[in-house]
Short mmCIF file of C-alpha atoms in Angstrom, two decimals:
data_model
loop_
_atom_site.label_atom_id
_atom_site.label_comp_id
_atom_site.label_asym_id
_atom_site.label_seq_id
_atom_site.Cartn_x
_atom_site.Cartn_y
_atom_site.Cartn_z
CA UNK A 22 0.00 0.00 0.00
CA UNK A 23 1.34 3.43 -0.90
CA UNK A 24 1.95 5.83 1.95
CA UNK A 25 -0.75 8.52 1.95
CA UNK A 26 0.61 11.97 1.17
CA UNK A 27 -0.90 14.56 3.53
CA UNK A 28 0.41 17.61 1.71
CA UNK A 29 -2.35 19.16 -0.41
CA UNK A 30 -1.00 22.62 -1.18
CA UNK A 31 2.31 24.38 -1.43
CA UNK A 32 2.32 28.17 -1.52
CA UNK A 33 5.43 29.52 -3.21
CA UNK A 34 6.04 33.08 -2.06
CA UNK A 35 8.81 34.62 -4.07
CA UNK A 36 9.32 36.23 -7.42
CA UNK A 37 12.88 34.91 -7.31
CA UNK A 38 11.85 31.24 -7.06
CA UNK A 39 12.43 29.70 -10.47
CA UNK A 40 9.45 28.14 -12.24
CA UNK A 41 11.36 24.84 -12.41
CA UNK A 42 10.52 24.28 -8.72
CA UNK A 43 6.80 23.75 -9.41
CA UNK A 44 7.23 20.58 -11.52
CA UNK A 45 9.65 19.22 -8.90
CA UNK A 46 7.05 19.66 -6.17
CA UNK A 47 4.30 18.16 -8.33
CA UNK A 48 6.35 14.99 -8.76
CA UNK A 49 6.26 14.65 -4.98
CA UNK A 50 2.46 14.17 -5.28
CA UNK A 51 1.43 17.53 -3.90
CA UNK A 52 -2.08 18.26 -5.14
CA UNK A 53 -1.72 21.97 -5.80
CA UNK A 54 1.08 24.50 -6.15
CA UNK A 55 0.05 28.16 -5.90
CA UNK A 56 2.45 31.06 -6.45
CA UNK A 57 2.00 34.47 -4.80
CA UNK A 58 4.36 37.02 -6.29
CA UNK A 59 4.76 40.49 -7.72
CA UNK A 60 7.10 42.50 -9.92
CA UNK A 61 9.24 43.22 -6.86
CA UNK A 62 9.37 42.65 -3.11
CA UNK A 63 7.01 45.54 -2.37
CA UNK A 64 4.31 44.23 -4.70
CA UNK A 65 4.80 40.69 -3.41
CA UNK A 66 4.12 41.84 0.15
CA UNK A 67 0.98 43.61 -1.08
CA UNK A 68 -0.23 40.54 -2.95
CA UNK A 69 0.30 38.36 0.12
CA UNK A 70 -1.78 40.87 2.08
CA UNK A 71 -4.53 40.74 -0.54
CA UNK A 72 -4.50 36.95 -0.35
CA UNK A 73 -4.92 37.02 3.42
CA UNK A 74 -7.04 40.05 4.34
CA UNK A 75 -10.23 41.73 3.12
CA UNK A 76 -9.65 44.46 5.69
CA UNK A 77 -7.58 44.87 8.83
CA UNK A 78 -7.73 47.02 11.94
CA UNK A 79 -3.94 47.12 12.04
CA UNK A 80 -1.04 47.20 9.61
CA UNK A 81 2.67 46.75 10.33
CA UNK A 82 5.15 48.51 8.04
CA UNK A 83 8.86 47.72 7.77
CA UNK A 84 11.77 48.64 5.52
CA UNK A 85 11.79 46.14 2.65
CA UNK A 86 15.46 46.69 1.81
CA UNK A 87 17.21 46.11 5.13
CA UNK A 88 16.42 43.01 7.15
CA UNK A 89 17.04 43.60 10.91
CA UNK A 90 14.04 45.78 11.82
CA UNK A 91 11.86 43.93 9.35
CA UNK A 92 12.68 40.60 11.01
CA UNK A 93 11.55 41.95 14.38
CA UNK A 94 8.23 43.14 12.94
CA UNK A 95 6.94 39.70 11.92
CA UNK A 96 6.01 38.71 15.47
CA UNK A 97 3.88 41.84 15.90
CA UNK A 98 2.03 41.21 12.65
CA UNK A 99 1.38 37.62 13.73
CA UNK A 100 0.11 38.69 17.15
CA UNK A 101 -2.21 41.30 15.63
CA UNK A 102 -3.29 38.96 12.82
CA UNK A 103 -2.36 41.86 10.57
CA UNK A 104 -0.51 42.22 7.28
CA UNK A 105 3.16 43.10 7.19
CA UNK A 106 3.73 45.56 4.35
CA UNK A 107 7.16 46.46 3.07
CA UNK A 108 8.18 49.98 2.10
CA UNK A 109 11.07 51.84 0.55
CA UNK A 110 12.95 53.86 3.19
CA UNK A 111 12.25 57.38 1.89
CA UNK A 112 8.58 57.18 0.91
CA UNK A 113 5.64 54.81 0.63
CA UNK A 114 5.53 52.96 -2.66
CA UNK A 115 2.39 53.36 -4.76
CA UNK A 116 1.42 49.71 -4.18
CA UNK A 117 1.79 50.06 -0.41
CA UNK A 118 -0.32 53.22 -0.37
CA UNK A 119 -3.09 51.54 -2.33
CA UNK A 120 -3.08 48.53 -0.01
CA UNK A 121 -3.29 50.69 3.12
CA UNK A 122 -6.24 52.51 1.54
CA UNK A 123 -7.94 49.19 0.75
CA UNK A 124 -7.38 47.78 4.25
CA UNK A 125 -8.47 51.02 5.96
CA UNK A 126 -6.67 50.30 9.26
CA UNK A 127 -7.24 52.07 12.55
CA UNK A 128 -3.65 51.48 13.70
CA UNK A 129 -0.37 51.51 11.80
CA UNK A 130 2.82 50.31 13.48
CA UNK A 131 6.06 51.50 11.86
CA UNK A 132 9.10 49.44 12.83
CA UNK A 133 12.44 51.22 12.64
CA UNK A 134 13.92 54.66 13.12
CA UNK A 135 13.98 57.65 10.82
CA UNK A 136 16.80 56.26 8.68
CA UNK A 137 14.90 53.02 8.16
CA UNK A 138 11.58 54.72 7.35
CA UNK A 139 11.57 58.49 6.88
CA UNK A 140 9.27 60.08 9.44
CA UNK A 141 8.71 63.43 7.67
CA UNK A 142 7.57 61.77 4.44
CA UNK A 143 6.03 58.43 5.34
CA UNK A 144 3.86 59.35 8.31
CA UNK A 145 2.10 62.27 6.52
CA UNK A 146 1.52 59.95 3.55
CA UNK A 147 -0.22 57.43 5.81
CA UNK A 148 -2.37 60.13 7.41
CA UNK A 149 -3.39 61.42 4.00
CA UNK A 150 -4.73 57.96 3.13
CA UNK A 151 -6.60 57.22 6.38
CA UNK A 152 -7.14 60.44 8.29
CA UNK A 153 -8.21 58.99 11.65
CA UNK A 154 -5.43 56.41 11.80
CA UNK A 155 -3.22 56.11 14.87
CA UNK A 156 0.48 55.75 14.01
CA UNK A 157 2.93 54.23 16.47
CA UNK A 158 6.64 53.96 15.72
CA UNK A 159 8.75 51.28 17.39
CA UNK A 160 12.44 52.17 17.21
CA UNK A 161 15.52 51.76 19.37
CA UNK A 162 19.12 52.87 19.29
CA UNK A 163 20.08 49.83 17.19
CA UNK A 164 18.57 46.64 15.71
CA UNK A 165 18.73 44.82 19.04
CA UNK A 166 17.06 47.59 21.01
CA UNK A 167 14.39 47.89 18.32
CA UNK A 168 13.71 44.16 18.56
CA UNK A 169 13.18 44.51 22.32
CA UNK A 170 10.70 47.34 21.79
CA UNK A 171 8.78 45.27 19.22
CA UNK A 172 8.83 42.29 21.58
CA UNK A 173 7.41 44.39 24.42
CA UNK A 174 4.67 45.74 22.16
CA UNK A 175 3.86 42.20 20.98
CA UNK A 176 3.46 41.09 24.61
CA UNK A 177 0.51 43.48 24.88
CA UNK A 178 -1.41 41.26 22.46
CA UNK A 179 -0.26 37.79 23.48
CA UNK A 180 0.55 36.18 26.81
CA UNK A 181 3.86 34.62 25.78
CA UNK A 182 5.38 31.49 27.26
CA UNK A 183 8.49 31.35 25.05
CA UNK A 184 11.25 33.74 24.04
CA UNK A 185 12.81 32.86 20.69
CA UNK A 186 16.40 34.09 20.40
CA UNK A 187 17.63 34.51 16.83
CA UNK A 188 20.69 36.00 15.20
CA UNK A 189 20.53 39.67 14.28
CA UNK A 190 23.44 39.22 11.89
CA UNK A 191 21.64 37.04 9.35
CA UNK A 192 18.02 36.39 8.48
CA UNK A 193 17.12 32.77 7.54
CA UNK A 194 16.63 31.36 11.04
CA UNK A 195 14.48 34.32 12.10
CA UNK A 196 12.30 33.89 9.00
CA UNK A 197 11.66 30.24 9.77
CA UNK A 198 10.95 31.03 13.44
CA UNK A 199 7.77 32.86 12.42
CA UNK A 200 6.10 29.47 11.94
CA UNK A 201 6.78 28.53 15.55
CA UNK A 202 5.10 31.69 16.79
CA UNK A 203 1.83 30.77 15.05
CA UNK A 204 1.19 27.64 17.13
CA UNK A 205 3.05 28.60 20.30
CA UNK A 206 2.74 31.61 22.56
CA UNK A 207 6.08 33.16 21.68
CA UNK A 208 7.90 36.43 21.20
CA UNK A 209 11.27 36.96 19.58
CA UNK A 210 14.42 39.05 20.04
CA UNK A 211 17.53 39.53 17.94
CA UNK A 212 20.88 38.67 19.47
CA UNK A 213 24.42 39.67 18.57
CA UNK A 214 25.33 36.03 19.14
CA UNK A 215 26.74 36.59 22.62
CA UNK A 216 24.03 38.19 24.75
CA UNK A 217 20.27 38.66 24.77
CA UNK A 218 17.73 40.32 27.08
CA UNK A 219 16.53 38.15 29.95
CA UNK A 220 12.78 37.72 29.99
CA UNK A 221 11.70 35.15 32.58
CA UNK A 222 10.15 33.15 29.73
CA UNK A 223 11.11 29.72 28.46
CA UNK A 224 14.11 30.54 26.29
CA UNK A 225 14.66 28.84 22.92
CA UNK A 226 17.67 29.57 20.72
CA UNK A 227 16.97 29.20 16.99
CA UNK A 228 20.11 28.47 14.99
CA UNK A 229 23.45 26.73 15.39
CA UNK A 230 26.25 27.62 17.79
CA UNK A 231 28.53 28.99 15.07
CA UNK A 232 26.20 31.93 14.43
CA UNK A 233 24.51 32.00 17.82
CA UNK A 234 26.89 30.72 20.54
CA UNK A 235 25.15 32.55 23.43
CA UNK A 236 27.75 32.11 26.12
CA UNK A 237 26.34 30.21 29.08
CA UNK A 238 22.99 29.48 27.40
CA UNK A 239 21.38 26.33 28.82
CA UNK A 240 17.91 26.46 27.27
CA UNK A 241 16.46 24.54 24.33
CA UNK A 242 18.07 24.99 20.92
CA UNK A 243 16.39 24.33 17.55
CA UNK A 244 18.90 23.97 14.75
CA UNK A 245 20.00 21.91 11.77
CA UNK A 246 23.21 21.60 9.80
CA UNK A 247 22.18 24.52 7.55
CA UNK A 248 19.41 27.10 7.13
CA UNK A 249 17.19 24.66 5.26
CA UNK A 250 17.33 21.99 7.93
CA UNK A 251 16.89 24.52 10.74
CA UNK A 252 13.65 25.62 9.05
CA UNK A 253 12.56 21.98 8.83
CA UNK A 254 13.34 21.36 12.50
CA UNK A 255 11.16 24.35 13.40
CA UNK A 256 8.40 23.03 11.15
CA UNK A 257 8.51 19.61 12.81
CA UNK A 258 8.22 21.17 16.26
CA UNK A 259 5.46 23.53 15.14
CA UNK A 260 3.19 21.18 13.19
CA UNK A 261 2.64 17.44 13.65
CA UNK A 262 1.12 17.27 10.16
CA UNK A 263 -0.39 19.78 7.80
CA UNK A 264 -2.23 20.16 4.51
CA UNK A 265 -0.28 23.25 3.47
CA UNK A 266 3.34 24.37 3.36
CA UNK A 267 4.78 27.77 2.48
CA UNK A 268 7.87 27.56 0.31
CA UNK A 269 10.17 30.56 0.09
CA UNK A 270 13.62 31.65 -1.00
CA UNK A 271 16.21 31.15 1.74
CA UNK A 272 18.57 33.74 0.27
CA UNK A 273 16.28 36.79 0.09
CA UNK A 274 14.58 37.94 3.28
CA UNK A 275 11.80 40.13 1.89
CA UNK A 276 9.34 37.60 0.45
CA UNK A 277 9.75 35.12 3.30
CA UNK A 278 9.16 37.90 5.79
CA UNK A 279 5.94 39.00 4.11
CA UNK A 280 4.75 35.39 4.26
CA UNK A 281 4.10 35.66 8.01
CA UNK A 282 0.51 36.56 7.08
CA UNK A 283 0.22 33.22 5.27
CA UNK A 284 1.56 31.41 8.35
CA UNK A 285 -1.43 32.65 10.26
CA UNK A 286 -4.05 32.19 7.55
CA UNK A 287 -3.12 28.64 6.60
CA UNK A 288 -1.71 27.57 9.98
CA UNK A 289 1.30 26.44 7.97
CA UNK A 290 5.06 26.35 8.21
CA UNK A 291 7.64 28.21 6.13
CA UNK A 292 9.98 25.85 4.28
CA UNK A 293 13.14 27.45 2.91
CA UNK A 294 14.76 26.40 -0.35
CA UNK A 295 17.25 27.69 -2.89
CA UNK A 296 15.84 29.80 -5.70
CA UNK A 297 16.57 27.48 -8.63
CA UNK A 298 15.93 24.00 -7.28
CA UNK A 299 14.05 22.40 -4.42
CA UNK A 300 16.85 21.28 -2.09
CA UNK A 301 16.85 17.63 -1.04
CA UNK A 302 15.93 18.03 2.63
CA UNK A 303 12.90 20.21 1.79
CA UNK A 304 11.83 17.84 -0.97
CA UNK A 305 12.07 14.86 1.39
CA UNK A 306 10.00 16.73 3.99
CA UNK A 307 7.26 17.55 1.49
#
């Protein structure tokens, strides 16, 4: 008797993922492969929002061209069940403006300081779209301080049990960690690899010791031999089985980051792969 394949749908969320991946997945007996993409990372984030939300009371905005603050923002979007929209640093892109107008939010959270997202230009643009909107900016003196501020804001909307500690020097492990936050009461902070803010929560390090040694750390660690297998280990801990998986490019942060909205909608894990071919560990998992 053939083993029943539980995977019914794979959502591919990246313009950069080559079309040759779809036939590879189909051969693994997945019933449906759906691609969500755009002409660029900004439009992809908008199209993911359109796929997930008819409207939203809240929107989270992050710089789509620099990963640290954007990585921190995913947890807030997940906690609010809100879209994460990406923006250029100096002004809101036309696609982002149109999506904010369509969603008509009451609250907009901007993650990052003035250099990441220009206050004098972007905030007036938001107010011109939705006049009664409340704008709150979450920014610290550096990427690590910003991540703490986003974590503290996220705790207002969830009662967390876990603190996920991820590297602030690279992005793949933090992207994959978003899946864990969907099914577990968790918040996340960026670490320089040596230290992290103490929280009193159950502490889980995501990533190997080479990138995230965390001197003296004795808590749980989720990691694999590379970024692909770390994402799979997170998926295994997050979901016993599932009908849907989210497949994204492991080498570009923007599309995977936007996919946090899909995590929530489909209760599904993010699986990372290379852009040209489905890597073996991800293929075996599917």
